[in-house]
Coordinates of C-alpha atoms in Angstrom, one line a residue:
M1 CA 44.2 1.2 47.1
D2 CA 41.9 3.9 45.5
A3 CA 42.9 2.5 41.9
F4 CA 41.6 -1.1 43.2
R5 CA 38.2 0.8 44.1
A6 CA 37.9 2.6 41.4
F7 CA 38.6 -0.4 39.1
E8 CA 35.9 -2.1 41.7
N9 CA 33.1 0.5 41.2
E10 CA 34.0 0.4 37.2
S11 CA 33.2 -3.2 37.1
L12 CA 30.1 -3.1 39.0
L13 CA 28.6 -0.5 37.0
S14 CA 29.7 -2.3 34.3
S15 CA 27.5 -5.6 35.7
Y16 CA 24.6 -4.0 36.2
S17 CA 24.4 -1.3 33.3
A18 CA 20.9 -1.8 31.0
P19 CA 21.4 -4.5 27.8
A20 CA 22.7 -2.9 24.8
R21 CA 19.9 -1.5 22.7
W22 CA 19.3 -3.2 19.6
D23 CA 20.5 -1.3 16.4
P24 CA 18.1 -3.0 13.0
F25 CA 20.9 -1.4 10.8
R26 CA 23.6 -3.4 12.5
R27 CA 22.4 -7.0 13.5
P28 CA 19.2 -9.3 13.4
L29 CA 16.9 -9.1 16.6
D30 CA 18.2 -11.8 19.0
S31 CA 14.4 -13.2 19.3
I32 CA 13.8 -14.6 15.8
Q33 CA 15.5 -17.3 14.4
P34 CA 17.8 -17.4 11.3
W35 CA 15.1 -20.0 9.6
Q36 CA 12.2 -17.2 9.9
F37 CA 14.4 -14.8 8.3
R38 CA 15.1 -17.1 4.9
L39 CA 11.3 -18.2 5.3
L40 CA 10.1 -14.2 4.5
A41 CA 12.9 -13.8 2.1
A42 CA 11.3 -16.8 0.0
V43 CA 7.4 -15.3 0.4
M44 CA 8.9 -11.9 -0.7
L45 CA 10.9 -13.7 -3.7
V46 CA 7.3 -15.3 -4.8
V47 CA 5.5 -12.0 -4.5
T48 CA 7.8 -9.8 -6.2
S49 CA 8.5 -12.1 -8.9
L50 CA 4.8 -12.2 -10.0
S51 CA 4.0 -9.1 -9.3
L52 CA 6.7 -7.6 -11.6
A53 CA 5.7 -9.7 -14.0
E54 CA 2.1 -9.4 -14.1
N55 CA 2.2 -5.7 -13.8
L56 CA 4.5 -5.1 -16.8
A57 CA 2.6 -7.4 -18.9
V58 CA -0.7 -5.7 -18.3
I59 CA 1.5 -2.3 -19.3
L60 CA 2.9 -3.6 -22.4
V61 CA -0.2 -5.5 -23.7
T62 CA -2.6 -2.2 -22.9
F63 CA 0.4 0.2 -24.6
K64 CA 0.5 -3.0 -27.4
F65 CA -2.7 -3.1 -28.7
K66 CA -5.0 0.2 -29.5
Q67 CA -8.6 -1.2 -28.9
L68 CA -7.2 -0.9 -24.9
R69 CA -6.2 2.7 -25.1
Q70 CA -9.8 3.7 -23.5
P71 CA -9.8 6.8 -20.5
V72 CA -10.8 3.3 -17.8
N73 CA -7.7 1.7 -19.0
Y74 CA -5.3 4.6 -18.2
I75 CA -6.3 4.4 -14.6
I76 CA -6.0 0.8 -14.2
V77 CA -2.2 1.2 -16.0
N78 CA -1.4 3.9 -13.2
L79 CA -2.6 1.0 -11.2
S80 CA -0.5 -1.7 -12.4
V81 CA 2.9 1.3 -12.5
A82 CA 2.1 1.6 -8.8
D83 CA 2.1 -1.8 -8.2
F84 CA 4.8 -2.1 -10.4
L85 CA 7.1 0.4 -8.7
V86 CA 5.7 -0.6 -4.7
S87 CA 7.4 -4.5 -5.8
L88 CA 10.3 -3.1 -7.2
T89 CA 11.7 -1.1 -4.3
G90 CA 9.6 -2.5 -1.4
G91 CA 9.3 -6.1 -2.9
T92 CA 13.2 -6.3 -3.9
I93 CA 14.5 -4.6 -0.8
S94 CA 12.7 -6.3 1.8
F95 CA 13.9 -10.0 0.2
L96 CA 17.4 -8.8 0.2
T97 CA 17.2 -7.9 3.9
N98 CA 15.6 -10.8 4.9
L99 CA 18.2 -12.3 3.6
K100 CA 20.8 -11.0 6.0
G101 CA 18.4 -10.7 9.0
Y102 CA 18.2 -6.8 9.5
F103 CA 18.2 -3.7 7.0
Y104 CA 21.8 -3.5 6.2
M105 CA 21.9 -0.9 3.7
G106 CA 21.8 1.8 6.6
Y107 CA 19.3 4.4 7.7
W108 CA 18.9 6.5 4.5
A109 CA 17.8 3.7 2.5
C110 CA 15.4 2.8 5.1
V111 CA 14.1 6.2 4.6
L112 CA 13.9 6.1 0.8
E113 CA 12.3 2.4 1.2
G114 CA 9.4 3.5 3.0
F115 CA 8.8 6.7 1.8
A116 CA 8.8 4.8 -2.3
V117 CA 6.3 1.9 -0.5
T118 CA 4.1 4.3 1.1
F119 CA 3.9 7.1 -1.8
F120 CA 3.2 4.1 -4.3
G121 CA 0.8 2.1 -2.0
I122 CA -1.1 5.4 -1.9
V123 CA -1.2 6.1 -5.4
A124 CA -2.5 2.4 -6.1
L125 CA -5.4 3.2 -3.6
W126 CA -6.1 6.5 -4.6
S127 CA -6.0 5.0 -8.3
L128 CA -8.7 2.6 -7.0
A129 CA -10.9 5.3 -5.9
L130 CA -10.2 7.2 -9.4
L131 CA -11.6 4.2 -11.1
A132 CA -14.8 3.6 -8.7
F133 CA -15.5 7.5 -9.2
E134 CA -14.7 6.9 -12.9
R135 CA -17.3 4.2 -13.2
Y136 CA -20.1 6.0 -11.0
I137 CA -20.0 9.3 -13.9
V138 CA -20.1 7.1 -17.0
I139 CA -23.0 4.9 -15.3
C140 CA -25.0 6.8 -13.2
R141 CA -24.0 10.0 -15.3
P142 CA -24.7 12.8 -12.8
L143 CA -23.6 15.4 -15.4
R144 CA -25.8 14.2 -18.2
N145 CA -24.0 14.1 -21.7
M146 CA -20.6 14.7 -20.4
R147 CA -18.6 11.6 -21.6
L148 CA -15.0 10.6 -20.1
K149 CA -12.6 11.7 -22.3
G150 CA -8.6 10.9 -22.0
K151 CA -7.8 14.7 -20.7
H152 CA -10.2 13.7 -17.5
A153 CA -8.4 10.4 -16.8
A154 CA -5.0 12.3 -17.2
L155 CA -6.2 15.0 -14.9
G156 CA -7.1 12.5 -12.5
I157 CA -3.7 10.7 -12.7
V158 CA -1.7 13.6 -12.1
F159 CA -4.1 14.6 -8.6
V160 CA -3.2 10.6 -7.7
W161 CA 0.1 11.1 -8.0
T162 CA 0.2 14.7 -6.4
F163 CA -1.9 14.2 -3.7
S164 CA -0.4 11.1 -2.9
F165 CA 3.7 13.0 -2.2
I166 CA 2.0 15.7 -0.3
W167 CA 1.2 13.2 2.0
T168 CA 3.8 11.0 2.0
I169 CA 7.0 13.1 1.8
P170 CA 6.3 14.9 5.4
P171 CA 8.5 12.1 7.3
T172 CA 11.2 12.9 5.0
T173 CA 11.2 17.0 6.2
G174 CA 10.7 16.2 10.1
W175 CA 6.8 16.1 10.5
S176 CA 7.4 12.2 11.7
S177 CA 9.6 10.1 10.2
Y178 CA 10.1 6.8 8.2
T179 CA 11.2 3.9 10.6
T180 CA 12.3 -0.1 10.8
S181 CA 9.5 -1.9 11.6
K182 CA 9.3 -4.2 14.7
I183 CA 11.1 -6.9 12.8
G184 CA 13.8 -4.8 11.7
T185 CA 13.9 -5.9 7.6
T186 CA 10.9 -3.1 6.5
C187 CA 11.2 0.3 6.7
E188 CA 7.6 2.2 7.4
P189 CA 6.2 5.6 8.6
N190 CA 6.6 6.0 12.4
W191 CA 3.5 4.3 14.1
Y192 CA 5.2 3.5 17.3
S193 CA 6.1 6.8 18.5
G194 CA 3.6 8.6 21.2
A195 CA 5.1 12.1 20.7
Y196 CA 2.8 14.5 19.5
A197 CA 4.0 15.6 15.9
D198 CA 4.0 11.9 15.0
R199 CA 0.4 11.3 16.2
T200 CA -0.8 14.3 14.6
Y201 CA 0.7 13.3 11.5
I202 CA -0.5 9.5 11.4
I203 CA -4.0 10.9 12.0
A204 CA -4.2 13.4 9.3
F205 CA -2.3 10.7 7.0
F206 CA -5.0 7.8 7.7
T207 CA -7.4 10.5 7.1
T208 CA -6.6 11.8 3.8
C209 CA -5.1 8.7 2.6
F210 CA -7.1 6.0 3.7
I211 CA -10.4 6.6 5.3
V212 CA -11.2 9.6 2.4
P213 CA -10.2 7.1 -0.5
L214 CA -12.4 4.3 0.9
L215 CA -15.7 6.8 1.4
V216 CA -15.2 7.4 -2.2
I217 CA -15.2 4.1 -2.9
L218 CA -17.9 3.2 -1.1
V219 CA -20.2 5.8 -1.8
S220 CA -19.5 6.0 -5.4
Y221 CA -20.3 2.0 -5.9
G222 CA -23.6 2.3 -3.3
K223 CA -24.7 4.9 -5.9
L224 CA -24.1 2.7 -9.2
V225 CA -25.1 -0.5 -7.5
W226 CA -28.0 1.4 -6.7
K227 CA -28.6 2.5 -10.0
L228 CA -27.7 -0.4 -11.9
K229 CA -30.8 -2.4 -10.0
K230 CA -33.0 0.6 -10.7
V231 CA -32.8 0.4 -14.4
S232 CA -32.3 -3.5 -14.3
D233 CA -35.3 -3.6 -12.7
A234 CA -37.2 -0.7 -15.6
Q235 CA -35.7 -2.5 -18.6
G236 CA -35.1 -5.8 -19.6
R237 CA -32.4 -4.5 -22.2
L238 CA -29.9 -4.5 -19.5
Q239 CA -28.4 -7.3 -20.8
T240 CA -27.4 -6.2 -23.8
T241 CA -27.2 -2.3 -23.4
R242 CA -25.2 -2.1 -20.5
R243 CA -23.3 -5.2 -20.2
P244 CA -19.8 -4.0 -20.7
E245 CA -20.0 -1.8 -18.2
R246 CA -21.4 -4.1 -15.5
Q247 CA -18.3 -6.0 -16.8
V248 CA -15.8 -3.4 -16.0
T249 CA -17.4 -2.5 -12.8
R250 CA -17.3 -6.3 -11.3
M251 CA -13.4 -5.9 -12.3
V252 CA -13.5 -3.3 -9.8
V253 CA -15.3 -4.1 -7.2
F254 CA -13.3 -7.3 -6.9
M255 CA -10.2 -5.3 -7.4
I256 CA -11.2 -3.0 -4.6
I257 CA -11.9 -6.2 -1.9
A258 CA -8.9 -8.3 -2.7
F259 CA -7.0 -4.5 -2.0
L260 CA -8.8 -4.3 1.2
I261 CA -8.5 -8.0 2.5
C262 CA -4.6 -7.5 2.0
W263 CA -4.5 -4.0 3.2
M264 CA -7.1 -3.9 6.4
P265 CA -4.8 -6.1 8.4
Y266 CA -1.8 -3.8 8.2
A267 CA -4.4 -0.8 8.7
T268 CA -6.0 -2.0 11.7
F269 CA -2.4 -3.2 12.9
S270 CA -0.8 0.5 12.5
I271 CA -4.2 2.4 14.2
L272 CA -3.6 0.2 17.0
V273 CA -0.3 1.1 17.7
T274 CA -0.8 4.5 17.0
A275 CA -3.9 4.9 19.9
Y276 CA -1.8 2.7 22.3
P277 CA 2.4 3.5 21.7
S278 CA 3.0 1.8 24.6
I279 CA 1.5 -2.1 23.5
E280 CA 4.0 -4.7 23.0
L281 CA 3.6 -7.0 20.5
D282 CA 5.5 -9.6 19.2
P283 CA 7.8 -9.0 16.2
C284 CA 6.7 -11.8 14.2
L285 CA 3.1 -10.9 14.7
A286 CA 3.3 -7.5 14.2
A287 CA 5.4 -8.3 10.7
I288 CA 2.8 -10.0 9.1
P289 CA 0.5 -7.3 8.3
A290 CA 3.3 -5.8 6.5
F291 CA 4.1 -8.4 4.2
F292 CA 1.1 -9.8 3.8
S293 CA -0.1 -6.2 2.4
K294 CA 2.4 -6.6 -0.8
T295 CA 0.5 -9.3 -1.9
A296 CA -1.8 -6.8 -3.0
T297 CA 0.2 -6.3 -6.0
V298 CA -0.1 -9.6 -7.1
Y299 CA -4.1 -9.8 -7.2
N300 CA -4.9 -7.0 -9.4
P301 CA -3.4 -7.8 -12.4
I302 CA -4.7 -11.2 -12.0
I303 CA -8.2 -10.0 -11.5
Y304 CA -7.6 -7.9 -14.7
V305 CA -6.7 -10.4 -17.0
F306 CA -9.6 -13.0 -15.8
M307 CA -12.3 -10.4 -15.7
N308 CA -11.5 -8.4 -18.8
K309 CA -12.1 -10.4 -22.4
Q310 CA -10.6 -7.5 -24.3

């Protein structure tokens, strides 16, 4: 009799227990249809293929032709390298995981992908800030007769990679973490945690890796546009004397606009989730900004090829 009651109580507890927690490393999210994962995989295949081909072409062409080996082009090649690596790691892995519908590669592969995509993405953003600052130095000449040389561009590139590494390695060592997204096929910084350590990291990360470079871009180009307008009003020769500088400046401005169009939705989404960690969002809706941001790696080489006659 006691054994029967024990069995009955166990059955009742099992029937009223909470549903099993979804594990993104073992199975797809139930609310997402298989065709939706296949659609995301197809999109990532197209974006990744275009990005790898275009950025590799920019790198090879720049190294092949000696006349293109100029300080400003060192920074553009650095941007192409970062975009190429974003697609090689994040794009390829995202394509494969969406084919399966979940992050079947496991936890440590998720950490690696989250770190790599974040690291190379921040390198790309700071490369745009470095380009803007370089244009400001060349055209506005705040340092008078100082000319930008290869060693200056190299120092800037070393700073970009070192600074980006410093701010993207902490989640792998315990200050916050890299985790799967809401849809479960990509990995990213843990925007969703309400823990104090996670929130402090996200705030510091956004300040140093988004707000600061964005301010550098806005200030540099604000001063540059003001300088060009002032010189244009004073000299009718601007069209011939500074035409190369204007062409490169216009190219970089378009690159920045394209980058912000791609990344601003993701940044806005991340800030929203960090500020309100308990907010409930549809996984498909939450995935759109992250996948859309990966298209930034396609736009930069297109703008570079079409806007640079060299």
